Amino acid sequence: MDPITYERLAATLADMDREWSTEAQRIFYLAVPPWMFEAIPIKLSEVGLASRKQTRLVVEKPIGSDLESAKAVNRTLTQAFHESQIFRIDHYLGKETVQNILAFRFANPLFEPLWNRNYINHVAITVAEQVGVEHRGRYYEKAGALRDMIQNHLLQLVSLIAMEPPVSFAADEIRNKKVDVLRAIRPMVPDKISTCAVRGQYRAGEINGQRVCAYREEPDVDPNSRTETFAALELSLDNWRWHDVPFYLRTGKRLPVRASEIVIQFCRVPHRAFPPEAASDFQPVRLILSIQPFEGIVLKFHAKQPGRSMHLRSVDMRFGYQENFETPSPDAYETLLRDVLVNDPTQFKRADEVEAAWIAVMPVLQAWAATPPDDFPNYAAGTWGPKAAEELLARSGRQWFPPLAVKASIVPP
Ligand code: BG6
């Protein structure tokens, strides 16, 4: 943080420009602890390193730990650099399967007419991890699942699923449509948080036959920690398309499998002409956009089981990246760093997007801070989180379905 360092950096870069007889494009990449966000952009700007229009500043999360601190970070960044120079990374946006959401929705006429409250019963997003906090206890203790995953990755998935069709693929057009979704999230009422938000923390348990320790026994974690390693929310969007369609989100560490999936559950047909025995194992029609580890899409629908009687069974129509494309999907960071190089900000978050996501989760953060959990740890490692997460859906007769990855047959070897 020594000011001399920045002056030396500026001098070195100027020397290089002279040597190369060009004005080189400069990209500064900040993957630094949050407190450094305040200083580095300002110092870069003070020595003149922010002034070239084509200079870019890449910023890793966390952008703040709540709305106020996020605003402060954004203020500092935009004091030093123009918003168009700032690339806020969310690595989920670099995943092929996430980018494919827009292709699937807006390049095919098939589902978009159904993509609304008239045909969709609810949307359920699961981002499950098998890993614990690994070596990141110090960071995670201050973050927890809501800040670490929901405020960014899961809300980005919500906005891609729920956004209106863009007029063009211009970066700001896409981002405007996404931010509209975040702004439509109905503010959660402080004294009703317990009915729409669930938190959990893992105790010791077993994953893949291996014993794993409790969160409170992980390195750099307080033995009495109240940090949540699991979070689930029910969100409502106040707009015409999604009125009364709940969006359920869940994420957690030390869950039984690694799986990120978006499940679109369609409404039942208005009238079922089949006799009850025809659909004795009736399963709702679901479209599953699987982000990882299986990369693809599965439509679960009804078919007549072969035989003389009319018996319905749920069957799969399936698209997998691996079977359809010869080239393997690039790593999310590879894609995003290329976008930075070619100056395409479409898959990066604007300041207003980050702040709108914080606004959405603030009531939960505040309610949880005001009432520390008295039941932690409340789920065993290797299970699907606390019971209350099941109840969140069960109250309205819904349920979480096990991700595709639970059926080992669908996971590529
Ligand atoms: C990061 C979180 O942003 O995403 C980690 O900080 C998490 O806690 C990771 O493990 C998950 O990313 P992926 O790509 O493995 O789903």
Tab-separated table of C-alpha atoms and ligand atoms in Angstrom:
chain	number	residue	atom	x	y	z
A	1	MET	CA	0.000	0.000	0.000
A	2	ASP	CA	3.061	2.196	-0.071
A	3	PRO	CA	2.357	5.145	-2.453
A	4	ILE	CA	5.827	4.728	-3.939
A	5	THR	CA	4.772	1.326	-5.267
A	6	TYR	CA	2.086	2.943	-7.408
A	7	GLU	CA	4.430	5.604	-8.712
A	8	ARG	CA	6.929	2.888	-9.655
A	9	LEU	CA	4.186	0.890	-11.339
A	10	ALA	CA	3.112	3.918	-13.368
A	11	ALA	CA	6.725	4.629	-14.367
A	12	THR	CA	7.326	1.008	-15.383
A	13	LEU	CA	4.162	0.915	-17.476
A	14	ALA	CA	5.105	4.202	-19.147
A	15	ASP	CA	8.569	2.760	-19.943
A	16	MET	CA	6.940	-0.265	-21.525
A	17	ASP	CA	4.686	1.904	-23.659
A	18	ARG	CA	7.734	3.808	-24.889
A	19	GLU	CA	9.607	0.622	-25.584
A	20	TRP	CA	6.639	-0.831	-27.504
A	21	SER	CA	5.780	2.527	-29.138
A	22	THR	CA	2.142	2.063	-28.248
A	23	GLU	CA	-0.502	2.889	-25.682
A	24	ALA	CA	-0.918	-0.612	-24.274
A	25	GLN	CA	-4.239	-1.735	-22.903
A	26	ARG	CA	-3.993	-2.067	-19.156
A	27	ILE	CA	-6.066	-4.383	-17.038
A	28	PHE	CA	-5.862	-4.277	-13.266
A	29	TYR	CA	-7.245	-7.321	-11.488
A	30	LEU	CA	-8.309	-7.059	-7.862
A	31	ALA	CA	-8.623	-10.364	-6.048
A	32	VAL	CA	-7.862	-8.813	-2.679
A	33	PRO	CA	-9.287	-8.689	0.845
A	34	PRO	CA	-12.261	-6.293	1.081
A	35	TRP	CA	-10.396	-3.584	3.002
A	36	MET	CA	-8.027	-3.128	0.061
A	37	PHE	CA	-10.878	-2.215	-2.293
A	38	GLU	CA	-10.903	1.217	-0.714
A	39	ALA	CA	-7.279	2.006	-1.356
A	40	ILE	CA	-6.069	0.371	-4.566
A	41	PRO	CA	-8.394	1.990	-7.168
A	42	ILE	CA	-7.839	5.443	-5.657
A	43	LYS	CA	-4.072	5.033	-5.619
A	44	LEU	CA	-4.090	3.784	-9.220
A	45	SER	CA	-6.093	6.815	-10.207
A	46	GLU	CA	-3.843	9.229	-8.267
A	47	VAL	CA	-0.831	8.148	-10.304
A	48	GLY	CA	-2.792	8.537	-13.531
A	49	LEU	CA	-3.314	4.833	-14.212
A	50	ALA	CA	-7.097	5.038	-14.494
A	51	SER	CA	-7.264	7.813	-17.048
A	52	ARG	CA	-7.044	5.893	-20.320
A	53	LYS	CA	-10.474	4.953	-21.545
A	54	GLN	CA	-9.441	1.452	-22.515
A	55	THR	CA	-7.946	0.681	-19.093
A	56	ARG	CA	-10.043	-1.854	-17.179
A	57	LEU	CA	-10.428	-2.750	-13.530
A	58	VAL	CA	-11.539	-6.285	-12.733
A	59	VAL	CA	-12.987	-6.774	-9.270
A	60	GLU	CA	-13.631	-10.057	-7.489
A	61	LYS	CA	-16.291	-10.419	-4.855
A	62	PRO	CA	-17.123	-9.706	-2.135
A	63	ILE	CA	-18.455	-6.309	-3.139
A	64	GLY	CA	-19.344	-5.279	0.395
A	65	SER	CA	-20.879	-7.306	3.179
A	66	ASP	CA	-24.190	-5.447	3.178
A	67	LEU	CA	-25.915	-2.706	1.214
A	68	GLU	CA	-24.091	0.194	2.840
A	69	SER	CA	-20.614	-1.303	2.467
A	70	ALA	CA	-21.374	-2.326	-1.126
A	71	LYS	CA	-22.391	1.253	-1.897
A	72	ALA	CA	-19.160	2.450	-0.319
A	73	VAL	CA	-17.099	0.069	-2.472
A	74	ASN	CA	-18.980	1.139	-5.597
A	75	ARG	CA	-18.456	4.799	-4.695
A	76	THR	CA	-14.717	4.259	-4.341
A	77	LEU	CA	-14.495	2.288	-7.565
A	78	THR	CA	-16.409	4.890	-9.542
A	79	GLN	CA	-14.478	7.750	-7.959
A	80	ALA	CA	-11.342	6.296	-9.518
A	81	PHE	CA	-12.629	4.572	-12.667
A	82	HIS	CA	-15.591	5.137	-14.959
A	83	GLU	CA	-18.358	2.535	-14.532
A	84	SER	CA	-17.712	1.347	-18.098
A	85	GLN	CA	-14.138	0.431	-17.091
A	86	ILE	CA	-15.204	-1.703	-14.105
A	87	PHE	CA	-15.731	-5.449	-14.534
A	88	ARG	CA	-17.274	-7.015	-11.407
A	89	ILE	CA	-16.826	-10.767	-11.653
A	90	ASP	CA	-19.430	-13.362	-10.766
A	91	HIS	CA	-17.912	-16.602	-12.025
A	92	TYR	CA	-21.362	-18.203	-12.424
A	93	LEU	CA	-21.932	-15.872	-15.373
A	94	GLY	CA	-18.960	-17.419	-17.147
A	95	LYS	CA	-20.349	-20.945	-17.019
A	96	GLU	CA	-21.551	-22.206	-20.414
A	97	THR	CA	-24.673	-23.683	-18.873
A	98	VAL	CA	-25.550	-20.335	-17.305
A	99	GLN	CA	-24.929	-18.446	-20.543
A	100	ASN	CA	-27.090	-21.042	-22.245
A	101	ILE	CA	-30.132	-19.912	-20.249
A	102	LEU	CA	-30.502	-16.920	-22.569
A	103	ALA	CA	-29.913	-19.056	-25.664
A	104	PHE	CA	-32.467	-21.597	-24.514
A	105	ARG	CA	-35.073	-19.012	-23.619
A	106	PHE	CA	-34.686	-16.544	-26.456
A	107	ALA	CA	-33.458	-18.566	-29.442
A	108	ASN	CA	-36.289	-21.101	-29.276
A	109	PRO	CA	-39.959	-20.285	-29.677
A	110	LEU	CA	-40.913	-23.381	-27.693
A	111	PHE	CA	-40.919	-22.460	-24.038
A	112	GLU	CA	-41.131	-18.681	-23.969
A	113	PRO	CA	-44.916	-18.641	-24.500
A	114	LEU	CA	-45.216	-20.849	-21.398
A	115	TRP	CA	-42.646	-18.932	-19.375
A	116	ASN	CA	-45.030	-17.155	-17.041
A	117	ARG	CA	-47.515	-17.439	-14.207
A	118	ASN	CA	-50.141	-19.102	-16.403
A	119	TYR	CA	-48.055	-22.242	-16.939
A	120	ILE	CA	-45.307	-22.274	-14.323
A	121	ASN	CA	-46.161	-23.368	-10.799
A	122	HIS	CA	-42.824	-22.475	-9.227
A	123	VAL	CA	-39.084	-22.281	-9.797
A	124	ALA	CA	-36.631	-24.082	-7.509
A	125	ILE	CA	-32.906	-23.401	-7.645
A	126	THR	CA	-30.423	-25.626	-5.842
A	127	VAL	CA	-26.717	-24.956	-5.615
A	128	ALA	CA	-25.421	-27.815	-3.505
A	129	GLU	CA	-21.806	-28.328	-2.558
A	130	GLN	CA	-20.159	-31.357	-1.012
A	131	VAL	CA	-17.131	-29.420	0.137
A	132	GLY	CA	-16.964	-27.739	3.513
A	133	VAL	CA	-15.290	-24.375	4.002
A	134	GLU	CA	-11.928	-25.859	3.025
A	135	HIS	CA	-9.144	-23.425	3.994
A	136	ARG	CA	-11.414	-20.342	3.925
A	137	GLY	CA	-12.742	-20.398	7.483
A	138	ARG	CA	-11.608	-16.870	8.254
A	139	TYR	CA	-13.471	-15.384	5.271
A	140	TYR	CA	-16.495	-17.651	5.580
A	141	GLU	CA	-17.053	-16.892	9.263
A	142	LYS	CA	-17.892	-13.307	8.246
A	143	ALA	CA	-19.789	-14.282	5.114
A	144	GLY	CA	-22.051	-17.314	5.520
A	145	ALA	CA	-24.126	-18.924	2.779
A	146	LEU	CA	-26.460	-15.979	2.200
A	147	ARG	CA	-23.666	-13.519	1.411
A	148	ASP	CA	-21.307	-16.051	-0.145
A	149	MET	CA	-23.749	-17.631	-2.601
A	150	ILE	CA	-27.292	-16.269	-2.608
A	151	GLN	CA	-26.578	-12.542	-2.860
A	152	ASN	CA	-24.529	-13.154	-5.983
A	153	HIS	CA	-24.627	-16.516	-7.791
A	154	LEU	CA	-28.198	-17.575	-7.022
A	155	LEU	CA	-29.726	-14.146	-7.588
A	156	GLN	CA	-27.928	-13.989	-10.924
A	157	LEU	CA	-29.611	-17.266	-11.855
A	158	VAL	CA	-32.969	-15.850	-10.769
A	159	SER	CA	-32.494	-12.801	-12.962
A	160	LEU	CA	-31.571	-14.848	-16.038
A	161	ILE	CA	-34.566	-17.133	-15.563
A	162	ALA	CA	-37.029	-14.341	-14.861
A	163	MET	CA	-35.871	-11.477	-17.114
A	164	GLU	CA	-37.915	-10.147	-20.005
A	165	PRO	CA	-36.684	-10.795	-23.559
A	166	PRO	CA	-33.907	-8.361	-24.442
A	167	VAL	CA	-34.226	-6.112	-27.472
A	168	SER	CA	-30.588	-6.779	-28.369
A	169	PHE	CA	-27.518	-8.412	-26.904
A	170	ALA	CA	-25.959	-5.076	-26.012
A	171	ALA	CA	-24.348	-5.337	-22.579
A	172	ASP	CA	-26.510	-2.698	-20.978
A	173	GLU	CA	-29.699	-4.020	-22.516
A	174	ILE	CA	-29.112	-7.457	-20.925
A	175	ARG	CA	-28.088	-5.902	-17.631
A	176	ASN	CA	-31.073	-3.562	-17.589
A	177	LYS	CA	-33.423	-6.494	-18.026
A	178	LYS	CA	-31.660	-8.430	-15.275
A	179	VAL	CA	-31.683	-5.571	-12.835
A	180	ASP	CA	-35.427	-5.168	-13.408
A	181	VAL	CA	-35.891	-8.653	-11.965
A	182	LEU	CA	-33.840	-7.896	-8.868
A	183	ARG	CA	-35.835	-4.737	-8.328
A	184	ALA	CA	-39.068	-6.699	-8.623
A	185	ILE	CA	-38.180	-8.966	-5.682
A	186	ARG	CA	-40.830	-8.270	-3.081
A	187	PRO	CA	-39.221	-6.824	0.063
A	188	MET	CA	-39.370	-9.429	2.794
A	189	VAL	CA	-41.285	-8.315	5.860
A	190	PRO	CA	-38.968	-8.254	8.906
A	191	ASP	CA	-41.289	-10.110	11.290
A	192	LYS	CA	-42.129	-12.763	8.673
A	193	ILE	CA	-38.559	-13.727	7.812
A	194	SER	CA	-38.869	-17.069	9.598
A	195	THR	CA	-41.619	-18.066	7.154
A	196	CYS	CA	-39.575	-17.374	4.017
A	197	ALA	CA	-35.941	-17.918	5.031
A	198	VAL	CA	-34.153	-20.887	6.561
A	199	ARG	CA	-30.590	-21.109	7.835
A	200	GLY	CA	-28.510	-24.065	8.868
A	201	GLN	CA	-25.062	-25.146	9.942
A	202	TYR	CA	-23.588	-28.615	9.485
A	203	ARG	CA	-22.507	-30.892	12.247
A	204	ALA	CA	-20.190	-33.857	11.713
A	205	GLY	CA	-21.470	-36.481	9.319
A	206	GLU	CA	-20.576	-38.685	6.427
A	207	ILE	CA	-20.051	-37.911	2.731
A	208	ASN	CA	-19.216	-40.647	0.212
A	209	GLY	CA	-18.570	-43.011	3.097
A	210	GLN	CA	-16.029	-40.628	4.654
A	211	ARG	CA	-16.454	-39.086	8.086
A	212	VAL	CA	-16.292	-35.277	7.913
A	213	CYS	CA	-16.060	-32.844	10.797
A	214	ALA	CA	-18.577	-30.246	11.946
A	215	TYR	CA	-18.316	-26.660	10.673
A	216	ARG	CA	-17.372	-25.567	14.189
A	217	GLU	CA	-14.364	-27.907	14.075
A	218	GLU	CA	-13.018	-26.532	10.783
A	219	PRO	CA	-9.746	-24.528	10.853
A	220	ASP	CA	-10.161	-20.810	11.651
A	221	VAL	CA	-13.797	-21.271	12.695
A	222	ASP	CA	-15.106	-20.209	16.087
A	223	PRO	CA	-16.085	-23.349	18.068
A	224	ASN	CA	-19.360	-21.544	18.928
A	225	SER	CA	-19.858	-20.086	15.461
A	226	ARG	CA	-23.318	-18.989	14.412
A	227	THR	CA	-22.447	-18.584	10.760
A	228	GLU	CA	-24.862	-20.331	8.417
A	229	THR	CA	-23.469	-22.902	5.995
A	230	PHE	CA	-26.916	-23.476	4.474
A	231	ALA	CA	-29.550	-20.980	3.409
A	232	ALA	CA	-32.906	-21.320	1.692
A	233	LEU	CA	-35.296	-18.546	0.670
A	234	GLU	CA	-38.707	-18.169	-0.853
A	235	LEU	CA	-38.865	-15.094	-3.077
A	236	SER	CA	-41.803	-13.449	-4.824
A	237	LEU	CA	-41.448	-11.189	-7.825
A	238	ASP	CA	-43.802	-8.272	-8.076
A	239	ASN	CA	-44.316	-8.066	-11.793
A	240	TRP	CA	-46.908	-9.141	-14.327
A	241	ARG	CA	-45.122	-12.273	-15.544
A	242	TRP	CA	-44.295	-13.842	-12.175
A	243	HIS	CA	-47.076	-12.729	-9.874
A	244	ASP	CA	-47.808	-15.572	-7.400
A	245	VAL	CA	-45.031	-17.828	-8.745
A	246	PRO	CA	-42.675	-18.583	-5.869
A	247	PHE	CA	-38.937	-18.805	-6.501
A	248	TYR	CA	-37.270	-21.162	-4.009
A	249	LEU	CA	-33.518	-20.935	-3.552
A	250	ARG	CA	-31.289	-23.236	-1.514
A	251	THR	CA	-27.567	-23.583	-1.159
A	252	GLY	CA	-25.322	-25.246	1.335
A	253	LYS	CA	-21.987	-26.792	2.093
A	254	ARG	CA	-21.502	-30.452	3.003
A	255	LEU	CA	-24.666	-31.537	1.208
A	256	PRO	CA	-24.906	-35.070	-0.220
A	257	VAL	CA	-23.848	-34.192	-3.786
A	258	ARG	CA	-22.356	-31.365	-5.805
A	259	ALA	CA	-25.163	-30.152	-8.030
A	260	SER	CA	-26.438	-26.838	-9.353
A	261	GLU	CA	-29.850	-27.009	-10.963
A	262	ILE	CA	-32.769	-24.827	-11.869
A	263	VAL	CA	-36.094	-26.629	-11.848
A	264	ILE	CA	-39.040	-25.062	-13.614
A	265	GLN	CA	-42.133	-26.890	-12.458
A	266	PHE	CA	-45.125	-26.519	-14.747
A	267	CYS	CA	-48.748	-26.327	-13.621
A	268	ARG	CA	-50.948	-29.372	-13.815
A	269	VAL	CA	-53.181	-29.764	-16.823
A	270	PRO	CA	-56.507	-28.029	-16.109
A	271	HIS	CA	-58.488	-31.247	-16.416
A	272	ARG	CA	-57.165	-34.776	-16.070
A	273	ALA	CA	-59.302	-37.057	-18.166
A	274	PHE	CA	-57.296	-40.166	-17.256
A	275	PRO	CA	-58.617	-42.482	-14.560
A	276	PRO	CA	-56.747	-42.092	-11.249
A	277	GLU	CA	-54.960	-45.463	-11.633
A	278	ALA	CA	-53.444	-44.251	-14.934
A	279	ALA	CA	-51.320	-41.751	-13.056
A	280	SER	CA	-50.705	-43.554	-9.801
A	281	ASP	CA	-47.055	-42.435	-9.703
A	282	PHE	CA	-47.835	-38.986	-11.023
A	283	GLN	CA	-44.853	-36.607	-11.195
A	284	PRO	CA	-45.193	-32.971	-12.156
A	285	VAL	CA	-43.842	-31.866	-15.525
A	286	ARG	CA	-40.475	-30.288	-14.868
A	287	LEU	CA	-37.818	-28.669	-16.970
A	288	ILE	CA	-34.416	-28.988	-15.366
A	289	LEU	CA	-31.618	-26.697	-16.428
A	290	SER	CA	-28.613	-28.404	-14.964
A	291	ILE	CA	-25.609	-26.154	-14.498
A	292	GLN	CA	-23.197	-28.740	-13.045
A	293	PRO	CA	-21.863	-31.393	-12.802
A	294	PHE	CA	-24.201	-32.656	-15.512
A	295	GLU	CA	-24.230	-29.907	-18.106
A	296	GLY	CA	-27.499	-30.022	-19.941
A	297	ILE	CA	-31.250	-29.855	-19.873
A	298	VAL	CA	-33.806	-32.502	-19.002
A	299	LEU	CA	-37.534	-32.265	-19.582
A	300	LYS	CA	-39.536	-34.638	-17.414
A	301	PHE	CA	-42.923	-35.268	-18.935
A	302	HIS	CA	-45.578	-37.967	-19.085
A	303	ALA	CA	-45.656	-40.823	-21.550
A	304	LYS	CA	-47.882	-43.832	-21.902
A	305	GLN	CA	-46.218	-46.890	-20.481
A	306	PRO	CA	-46.259	-49.694	-23.089
A	307	GLY	CA	-49.064	-52.176	-22.467
A	308	ARG	CA	-52.752	-52.594	-22.947
A	309	SER	CA	-53.872	-50.219	-20.228
A	310	MET	CA	-53.373	-46.456	-20.168
A	311	HIS	CA	-50.715	-46.006	-17.548
A	312	LEU	CA	-48.700	-42.784	-17.384
A	313	ARG	CA	-45.067	-42.598	-16.458
A	314	SER	CA	-42.637	-39.744	-16.081
A	315	VAL	CA	-39.916	-39.949	-18.747
A	316	ASP	CA	-36.937	-37.810	-19.711
A	317	MET	CA	-36.107	-35.862	-22.826
A	318	ARG	CA	-32.491	-34.935	-22.476
A	319	PHE	CA	-29.815	-32.670	-23.925
A	320	GLY	CA	-26.238	-32.971	-22.694
A	321	TYR	CA	-23.338	-30.775	-23.688
A	322	GLN	CA	-20.929	-33.673	-23.696
A	323	GLU	CA	-22.933	-35.730	-26.183
A	324	ASN	CA	-23.760	-32.778	-28.460
A	325	PHE	CA	-20.587	-30.751	-28.679
A	326	GLU	CA	-17.136	-32.035	-29.378
A	327	THR	CA	-15.294	-29.299	-27.573
A	328	PRO	CA	-15.428	-29.374	-23.789
A	329	SER	CA	-16.899	-26.302	-22.083
A	330	PRO	CA	-14.246	-23.732	-21.235
A	331	ASP	CA	-13.684	-22.917	-17.604
A	332	ALA	CA	-15.853	-20.014	-16.422
A	333	TYR	CA	-12.811	-17.875	-15.675
A	334	GLU	CA	-11.324	-18.547	-19.099
A	335	THR	CA	-14.503	-17.150	-20.671
A	336	LEU	CA	-14.721	-14.153	-18.374
A	337	LEU	CA	-11.075	-13.187	-18.711
A	338	ARG	CA	-11.408	-13.342	-22.475
A	339	ASP	CA	-14.421	-11.031	-22.192
A	340	VAL	CA	-12.313	-8.583	-20.190
A	341	LEU	CA	-9.611	-8.699	-22.875
A	342	VAL	CA	-12.098	-7.961	-25.650
A	343	ASN	CA	-13.854	-5.364	-23.474
A	344	ASP	CA	-17.256	-7.060	-23.375
A	345	PRO	CA	-18.955	-6.277	-20.065
A	346	THR	CA	-22.199	-8.237	-20.713
A	347	GLN	CA	-21.414	-10.987	-18.204
A	348	PHE	CA	-20.186	-8.641	-15.483
A	349	LYS	CA	-22.221	-6.964	-12.799
A	350	ARG	CA	-22.967	-3.282	-12.833
A	351	ALA	CA	-23.025	-1.273	-9.609
A	352	ASP	CA	-26.826	-1.045	-9.607
A	353	GLU	CA	-27.143	-4.811	-10.060
A	354	VAL	CA	-24.924	-5.526	-7.064
A	355	GLU	CA	-26.841	-3.045	-4.937
A	356	ALA	CA	-30.254	-4.358	-5.994
A	357	ALA	CA	-29.144	-7.853	-4.950
A	358	TRP	CA	-28.068	-6.546	-1.552
A	359	ILE	CA	-31.406	-4.761	-1.139
A	360	ALA	CA	-33.161	-8.089	-1.728
A	361	VAL	CA	-31.264	-9.970	0.985
A	362	MET	CA	-30.903	-7.192	3.566
A	363	PRO	CA	-34.131	-7.975	5.495
A	364	VAL	CA	-32.932	-11.544	6.000
A	365	LEU	CA	-29.426	-10.494	7.008
A	366	GLN	CA	-30.852	-8.019	9.485
A	367	ALA	CA	-33.389	-10.437	10.952
A	368	TRP	CA	-30.770	-13.165	11.310
A	369	ALA	CA	-28.303	-10.788	12.946
A	370	ALA	CA	-30.975	-9.649	15.408
A	371	THR	CA	-31.970	-13.187	16.411
A	372	PRO	CA	-28.974	-15.496	16.576
A	373	PRO	CA	-29.828	-19.135	15.864
A	374	ASP	CA	-30.372	-21.295	18.937
A	375	ASP	CA	-30.390	-24.654	17.147
A	376	PHE	CA	-26.995	-24.680	15.374
A	377	PRO	CA	-25.636	-27.079	14.227
A	378	ASN	CA	-28.957	-28.251	12.809
A	379	TYR	CA	-28.070	-30.603	9.958
A	380	ALA	CA	-25.649	-33.475	9.609
A	381	ALA	CA	-22.985	-33.217	6.910
A	382	GLY	CA	-24.144	-35.380	4.011
A	383	THR	CA	-27.841	-34.504	4.370
A	384	TRP	CA	-30.046	-31.954	2.590
A	385	GLY	CA	-29.922	-29.261	5.260
A	386	PRO	CA	-32.286	-28.525	8.119
A	387	LYS	CA	-35.817	-29.879	8.177
A	388	ALA	CA	-37.193	-26.353	7.945
A	389	ALA	CA	-35.925	-26.199	4.336
A	390	GLU	CA	-38.305	-29.011	3.415
A	391	GLU	CA	-41.113	-27.286	5.293
A	392	LEU	CA	-40.550	-24.090	3.334
A	393	LEU	CA	-42.046	-25.841	0.292
A	394	ALA	CA	-44.204	-28.408	2.077
A	395	ARG	CA	-46.385	-25.634	3.499
A	396	SER	CA	-47.792	-25.045	0.028
A	397	GLY	CA	-47.819	-28.744	-0.943
A	398	ARG	CA	-44.538	-28.516	-2.859
A	399	GLN	CA	-41.240	-30.323	-2.466
A	400	TRP	CA	-37.590	-30.147	-3.452
A	401	PHE	CA	-36.765	-32.893	-5.918
A	402	PRO	CA	-33.382	-34.606	-5.582
A	403	PRO	CA	-31.004	-33.111	-8.170
A	404	LEU	CA	-30.215	-35.190	-11.237
A	405	ALA	CA	-26.728	-35.808	-9.871
A	406	VAL	CA	-28.284	-37.988	-7.181
A	407	LYS	CA	-29.071	-40.466	-9.952
A	408	ALA	CA	-25.475	-41.394	-10.745
A	409	SER	CA	-26.507	-42.602	-14.203
A	410	ILE	CA	-26.985	-39.064	-15.501
A	411	VAL	CA	-23.639	-37.726	-14.320
A	412	PRO	CA	-21.004	-38.095	-17.004
A	413	PRO	CA	-18.128	-40.335	-15.884
B	1	BG6	C1	-17.632	-19.095	-4.610
B	1	BG6	C2	-17.897	-19.217	-3.145
B	1	BG6	O1	-18.057	-17.844	-5.087
B	1	BG6	O2	-18.341	-20.118	-5.299
B	1	BG6	C3	-17.475	-20.589	-2.633
B	1	BG6	O3	-17.168	-18.222	-2.446
B	1	BG6	C4	-18.135	-21.666	-3.449
B	1	BG6	O4	-17.784	-20.730	-1.260
B	1	BG6	C5	-17.953	-21.427	-4.937
B	1	BG6	O5	-17.555	-22.911	-3.056
B	1	BG6	C6	-18.790	-22.398	-5.738
B	1	BG6	O6	-18.451	-22.313	-7.083
B	1	BG6	P1	-18.717	-23.523	-8.090
B	1	BG6	O7	-18.318	-23.000	-9.405
B	1	BG6	O8	-17.859	-24.670	-7.591
B	1	BG6	O9	-20.168	-23.855	-7.975
